[in-house]
Amino acid sequence: MSTMTMMMAAKATSFQQFNLKASTFRSRTSKSYNPTVRMQTRIHRLIEDQGIVLMPGCYDSLSAAIVQQSGFSAGFISGYALSASLLGKPDFGLLTPPEMAATARTVCAAAPMIPIIADADTGGGNALNVQRTIKDLIAAGAAGCFLEDQAWPKKCGHMRGKQLSFLIPEEHAAKIASARNAIGDSDFFLVARTDARATSAKTGADACFVEAPRNDDELKEIGRHTKGYRVCNMIEGGVTPLHTPEELKAMGFHLIVHPLTALYASARALVDVLKTLKENGTTRDHLQKMATFEEFNQLVKLESWFELEARYSNLKSAVGIKSR
C-alpha cells in the first residue's frame, strides 16, 4: 500500500480506532519505570496548580521577555517560529537542533521566572542524536520539549505533504526511550507528539500531543482515548478549531500552546508599518502603530541598567578615594 493511500485511510479512521494506547504514557500518578526520574517537574507542578496551562510561543529573547512580563506562567519556543525569525524560511526541516538549543539559552535567560518548553522536532536524527539534543536543551535551561514522529524532512503539522512515520513506529518509540534516559532526574518535561492519525503512543513521555485534529469531535476523542496529560495546539488559520483554555479543559486537555500568535502579530505589524513608511516616507502620522520610545525602554527594563551603572560607578569612585 502506498504512503498516500495509508495516510488517506488513516484520516478517514475514527479516533476510536486510533490505537492510542493510553497505558504507554506516564500517568500523573504512576511511578516511572526509571526510578531516577523525578516526576514533579516545573510543568507538572503548574498543571497540578492551575488545572490547565496556557503557553504562548516565543522565538527570541524580546518575545520571551514580553511573554513573562505579560503574566504567563510558561512559554514555548516554536520550531516554525524560529525557522521564520532566525532563517527567514518556512518550517520545512531546515532548522537544526543546535540552532534551537542556542535560542533556548538566550530565551530562557530573558525569561528566567517561567519554564520554557522547546520544539525538538524529530530529535535531529536517530535515538543517539536524540540524546545529544535533549542534553543540549537541558544545558540551555529549557524545561521540556516536544519530540515528534514525522519522517525527515519534517514540516509544520498543519501543512500539506508531511510524511508520517507510522510506517516505522519503533523508531519513534526508541527516540522517546532514549530521550527519557538522557533526561534522567533533570527538571525536564517530555511530550511525545504524533502527526499520525493511527499510531501507538510511546512509553516514557510525560504527555501526549496528537497534532492537527480537524474538529471538536476529534478533540473530544483524544480526551477520551488517552490518559495522563494532553497537549493541544492552537494555530490561527490552522486546521484545528480555536478554543479557550476552559473549553479545551472540558475536553480533557492540560497544556494549551499558542505557538504562532506572537509571530503572526509581529509579522502583521511589520508589514503594515513598513508599507506606511515606504508609501509616505515617514511614520509621523502613524505613531499609534508602534510602541513609543519610553514604552520600549520599559519593556527592556532600561532603568534597571541605569541603576546598576550608577551603583558600580559609585563603588568605583569610593574605591578610588580610599586608595589615594
Coordinates of C-alpha atoms in Angstrom, one line a residue:
M1 CA 0.0 0.0 0.0
S2 CA 1.4 3.4 -0.9
T3 CA 2.2 6.0 1.7
M4 CA -0.5 8.3 0.4
T5 CA -3.1 5.6 0.5
M6 CA -2.2 4.8 4.1
M7 CA -2.4 8.5 5.0
M8 CA -5.9 8.8 3.4
A9 CA -7.1 5.7 5.1
A10 CA -5.8 6.9 8.5
K11 CA -7.5 10.3 8.0
A12 CA -10.8 8.5 7.5
T13 CA -10.4 6.4 10.6
S14 CA -12.3 7.4 13.7
F15 CA -10.3 8.1 16.9
Q16 CA -11.9 5.0 18.4
Q17 CA -9.7 3.1 16.0
F18 CA -6.6 5.2 16.6
N19 CA -5.0 2.6 18.9
L20 CA -3.6 5.3 21.1
K21 CA -2.6 3.1 23.9
A22 CA -3.0 5.3 26.9
S23 CA -1.3 2.9 29.2
T24 CA 2.0 3.5 27.5
F25 CA 2.0 7.2 28.6
R26 CA 3.3 8.0 32.0
S27 CA 0.2 8.9 34.0
R28 CA 0.1 11.5 36.7
T29 CA 0.0 9.0 39.5
S30 CA 2.1 6.1 38.2
K31 CA 5.8 5.7 39.0
S32 CA 8.3 5.9 36.2
Y33 CA 9.9 2.7 35.0
N34 CA 13.2 4.5 35.7
P35 CA 13.5 5.2 39.5
T36 CA 15.9 8.1 39.0
V37 CA 13.3 10.1 37.1
R38 CA 11.8 12.9 39.1
M39 CA 8.2 13.1 38.2
Q40 CA 7.4 16.6 39.6
T41 CA 8.9 18.9 37.1
R42 CA 8.0 22.6 37.0
I43 CA 5.5 21.8 34.2
H44 CA 3.9 19.0 36.3
R45 CA 3.5 21.5 39.2
L46 CA 2.0 24.1 37.0
I47 CA -0.6 21.7 35.7
E48 CA -1.4 20.4 39.2
D49 CA -1.8 24.0 40.5
Q50 CA -3.7 25.5 37.6
G51 CA -5.5 22.6 36.0
I52 CA -4.7 24.0 32.6
V53 CA -1.7 25.9 31.4
L54 CA -1.8 28.4 28.5
M55 CA 1.6 28.7 26.8
P56 CA 2.2 31.4 24.1
G57 CA 5.0 30.9 21.7
C58 CA 8.2 33.0 21.6
Y59 CA 11.0 33.0 19.1
D60 CA 13.7 35.3 20.6
S61 CA 14.8 37.0 23.8
L62 CA 12.5 40.0 23.4
S63 CA 9.4 38.0 22.7
A64 CA 10.2 35.7 25.6
A65 CA 10.6 38.7 28.0
I66 CA 7.3 40.0 26.8
V67 CA 5.6 36.7 27.5
Q68 CA 7.0 36.7 31.0
Q69 CA 6.1 40.3 31.6
S70 CA 2.5 39.7 30.3
G71 CA 1.9 37.3 33.2
F72 CA 2.0 33.9 31.5
S73 CA 3.3 31.1 33.6
A74 CA 5.1 29.2 30.8
G75 CA 6.3 29.7 27.2
F76 CA 7.1 27.7 24.2
I77 CA 9.8 28.0 21.5
S78 CA 8.2 27.0 18.2
G79 CA 10.4 25.5 15.5
Y80 CA 8.1 27.1 13.0
A81 CA 8.5 30.5 14.5
L82 CA 12.3 30.1 15.0
S83 CA 12.8 28.9 11.4
A84 CA 11.0 32.1 10.3
S85 CA 12.7 34.5 12.6
L86 CA 16.2 33.0 12.5
L87 CA 16.4 31.8 8.9
G88 CA 13.6 33.7 7.2
K89 CA 12.4 30.3 6.0
P90 CA 9.3 28.0 6.4
D91 CA 9.1 25.1 8.8
F92 CA 10.4 22.7 6.3
G93 CA 13.1 20.8 8.2
L94 CA 15.7 23.5 7.7
L95 CA 16.2 24.4 11.4
T96 CA 18.9 22.3 13.3
P97 CA 18.9 21.2 16.9
P98 CA 22.0 23.3 17.8
E99 CA 20.2 26.4 16.5
M100 CA 17.2 25.6 18.7
A101 CA 19.4 24.9 21.7
A102 CA 21.3 28.2 21.2
T103 CA 18.0 30.1 21.0
A104 CA 16.7 28.3 24.1
R105 CA 19.7 29.5 26.0
T106 CA 19.0 33.2 25.3
V107 CA 15.2 32.8 25.6
C108 CA 15.5 31.1 29.0
A109 CA 17.9 33.8 30.2
A110 CA 15.5 36.5 29.1
A111 CA 12.5 34.9 30.9
P112 CA 14.1 33.2 33.9
M113 CA 11.0 33.3 36.0
I114 CA 8.9 30.9 33.8
P115 CA 9.6 27.5 32.4
I116 CA 10.2 27.3 28.6
I117 CA 9.4 24.2 26.5
A118 CA 11.3 23.9 23.3
D119 CA 10.4 22.2 20.0
A120 CA 12.9 19.4 19.4
D121 CA 11.2 18.4 16.1
T122 CA 12.3 14.8 15.4
G123 CA 15.3 15.0 17.6
G124 CA 18.0 15.6 15.0
G125 CA 18.4 12.0 13.7
N126 CA 18.2 8.6 15.4
A127 CA 18.0 7.7 19.0
L128 CA 21.6 8.6 19.6
N129 CA 21.2 12.0 18.2
V130 CA 18.2 12.5 20.4
Q131 CA 20.4 12.0 23.5
R132 CA 22.6 15.0 22.4
T133 CA 19.6 17.1 21.5
I134 CA 17.9 16.6 24.9
K135 CA 21.1 17.2 26.9
D136 CA 21.8 20.4 24.9
L137 CA 18.3 21.7 25.7
I138 CA 18.7 20.8 29.4
A139 CA 22.0 22.6 29.5
A140 CA 20.4 25.6 27.8
G141 CA 17.8 25.9 30.6
A142 CA 14.7 24.5 28.8
A143 CA 12.1 23.0 30.9
G144 CA 10.9 20.4 28.4
C145 CA 10.5 19.6 24.7
F146 CA 8.2 18.1 22.1
L147 CA 9.6 15.1 20.2
E148 CA 7.6 14.1 17.1
D149 CA 7.3 11.2 14.8
Q150 CA 7.4 12.7 11.3
A151 CA 9.8 11.4 8.7
W152 CA 12.6 13.8 7.7
P153 CA 12.4 16.4 6.4
K154 CA 9.6 17.3 8.8
K155 CA 7.0 20.0 8.2
C156 CA 4.6 22.0 10.3
G157 CA 1.8 19.6 11.3
H158 CA -0.8 21.8 9.6
M159 CA 0.9 21.9 6.3
R160 CA 0.3 19.5 3.4
G161 CA 2.9 16.9 2.4
K162 CA 4.2 15.8 5.7
Q163 CA 5.4 12.2 5.9
L164 CA 4.2 10.2 8.8
S165 CA 6.4 7.7 10.4
F166 CA 3.6 5.3 11.5
L167 CA 5.3 3.1 8.9
I168 CA 8.2 2.9 11.4
P169 CA 6.7 3.4 14.8
E170 CA 9.5 1.5 16.5
E171 CA 11.9 4.4 15.6
H172 CA 9.8 7.0 17.5
A173 CA 9.5 4.6 20.5
A174 CA 13.2 4.3 20.5
K175 CA 13.7 8.0 20.4
I176 CA 11.3 8.6 23.3
A177 CA 13.1 5.9 25.4
S178 CA 16.4 7.5 24.5
A179 CA 15.2 10.9 25.5
R180 CA 13.9 9.6 28.8
N181 CA 17.3 8.1 29.5
A182 CA 19.0 11.3 28.7
I183 CA 16.7 13.3 30.9
G184 CA 17.4 11.2 34.0
D185 CA 16.4 13.2 37.1
S186 CA 16.5 16.6 35.3
D187 CA 13.6 19.0 35.6
F188 CA 12.5 18.4 32.0
F189 CA 9.0 17.6 30.7
L190 CA 8.9 15.3 27.7
V191 CA 6.0 15.5 25.3
A192 CA 5.5 12.7 22.7
R193 CA 3.9 14.3 19.6
T194 CA 2.3 12.3 16.8
D195 CA 1.2 13.6 13.5
A196 CA -0.1 10.2 12.5
R197 CA -3.8 9.6 12.9
A198 CA -3.4 5.8 13.5
T199 CA -0.5 5.2 15.8
S200 CA 0.5 3.8 19.2
A201 CA 1.7 6.1 22.0
K202 CA 5.3 5.8 23.2
T203 CA 6.5 4.7 26.6
G204 CA 8.3 7.2 28.8
A205 CA 6.6 10.5 27.8
D206 CA 5.1 12.9 30.4
A207 CA 2.3 14.0 28.0
C208 CA 0.9 13.1 24.6
F209 CA 0.3 15.6 21.8
V210 CA -1.9 14.4 18.8
E211 CA -1.3 17.2 16.2
A212 CA -3.9 18.7 13.9
P213 CA -7.3 17.3 14.9
R214 CA -9.7 18.8 12.5
N215 CA -12.9 19.3 14.5
D216 CA -14.4 19.2 18.0
D217 CA -15.3 15.5 17.7
E218 CA -11.7 14.6 17.1
L219 CA -10.6 16.8 20.0
K220 CA -13.0 15.0 22.3
E221 CA -11.9 11.6 21.1
I222 CA -8.3 12.4 22.0
G223 CA -9.5 13.3 25.5
R224 CA -11.5 10.1 25.8
H225 CA -8.9 7.7 24.4
T226 CA -5.6 8.9 26.1
K227 CA -4.7 9.1 29.7
G228 CA -2.3 11.4 31.6
Y229 CA -1.5 14.9 30.4
R230 CA -2.6 16.0 27.0
V231 CA -1.4 18.9 24.8
C232 CA -3.4 20.9 22.3
N233 CA -2.1 23.2 19.6
M234 CA -4.0 26.4 18.7
I235 CA -2.8 27.8 15.4
E236 CA -4.6 30.8 13.9
G237 CA -5.5 29.7 10.4
G238 CA -4.7 26.1 11.1
V239 CA -6.9 23.0 10.7
T240 CA -7.8 22.8 14.4
P241 CA -10.8 24.9 15.6
L242 CA -9.7 27.6 18.1
H243 CA -10.9 27.3 21.7
T244 CA -10.4 28.9 25.0
P245 CA -8.4 27.1 27.7
E246 CA -11.5 26.3 29.7
E247 CA -13.3 24.9 26.6
L248 CA -10.3 22.6 26.0
K249 CA -10.0 21.7 29.7
A250 CA -13.6 20.4 29.4
M251 CA -12.4 18.2 26.5
G252 CA -9.6 16.8 28.6
F253 CA -6.5 18.9 27.8
H254 CA -3.9 20.3 30.2
L255 CA -1.3 22.2 28.1
I256 CA -2.6 24.7 25.5
V257 CA 0.0 26.0 23.2
H258 CA -0.4 29.2 21.0
P259 CA 2.9 28.7 19.2
L260 CA 2.5 31.3 16.4
T261 CA 0.3 34.1 17.9
A262 CA 3.2 36.4 18.7
L263 CA 4.9 35.6 15.4
Y264 CA 1.8 36.3 13.3
A265 CA 1.0 39.5 15.2
S266 CA 4.6 40.8 14.8
A267 CA 4.7 39.9 11.1
R268 CA 1.4 41.8 10.5
A269 CA 2.6 44.8 12.4
L270 CA 5.9 44.9 10.5
V271 CA 4.2 44.5 7.1
D272 CA 1.8 47.3 7.9
V273 CA 4.2 49.9 9.3
L274 CA 6.9 49.3 6.7
K275 CA 4.2 49.7 4.0
T276 CA 3.3 53.0 5.5
L277 CA 7.0 54.1 5.7
K278 CA 7.5 53.1 2.0
E279 CA 4.4 54.9 0.8
N280 CA 4.8 58.1 2.9
G281 CA 8.5 58.3 3.6
T282 CA 7.7 58.9 7.3
T283 CA 5.8 57.4 10.2
R284 CA 4.9 60.7 11.9
D285 CA 1.1 60.3 11.3
H286 CA 1.1 56.7 12.3
L287 CA 2.9 56.6 15.6
Q288 CA 0.0 54.8 17.2
K289 CA 1.0 51.7 15.3
M290 CA 4.3 51.4 17.3
A291 CA 5.5 51.3 20.8
T292 CA 6.8 54.6 22.0
F293 CA 10.5 55.2 22.9
E294 CA 9.5 55.1 26.6
E295 CA 7.3 52.1 26.3
F296 CA 10.0 50.1 24.6
N297 CA 12.6 51.2 27.2
Q298 CA 10.2 49.8 29.9
L299 CA 10.0 46.5 28.1
V300 CA 13.8 46.0 28.1
K301 CA 14.0 47.4 31.7
L302 CA 16.3 50.2 30.8
E303 CA 16.1 52.0 34.1
S304 CA 17.4 48.9 36.0
W305 CA 20.5 49.1 33.9
F306 CA 21.0 52.8 34.7
E307 CA 20.6 51.8 38.4
L308 CA 23.3 49.1 38.1
E309 CA 25.6 51.5 36.2
A310 CA 25.2 54.1 39.0
R311 CA 25.8 51.5 41.7
Y312 CA 29.0 50.3 40.3
S313 CA 30.2 53.8 39.3
N314 CA 29.7 54.9 42.9
L315 CA 31.6 51.8 44.1
K316 CA 34.4 52.6 41.7
S317 CA 34.6 56.1 43.0
A318 CA 34.6 55.0 46.6
V319 CA 37.4 52.5 46.0
G320 CA 39.3 55.2 44.1
I321 CA 39.0 57.6 47.0
K322 CA 40.2 55.0 49.6
S323 CA 43.2 54.1 47.5
R324 CA 44.6 57.6 47.5

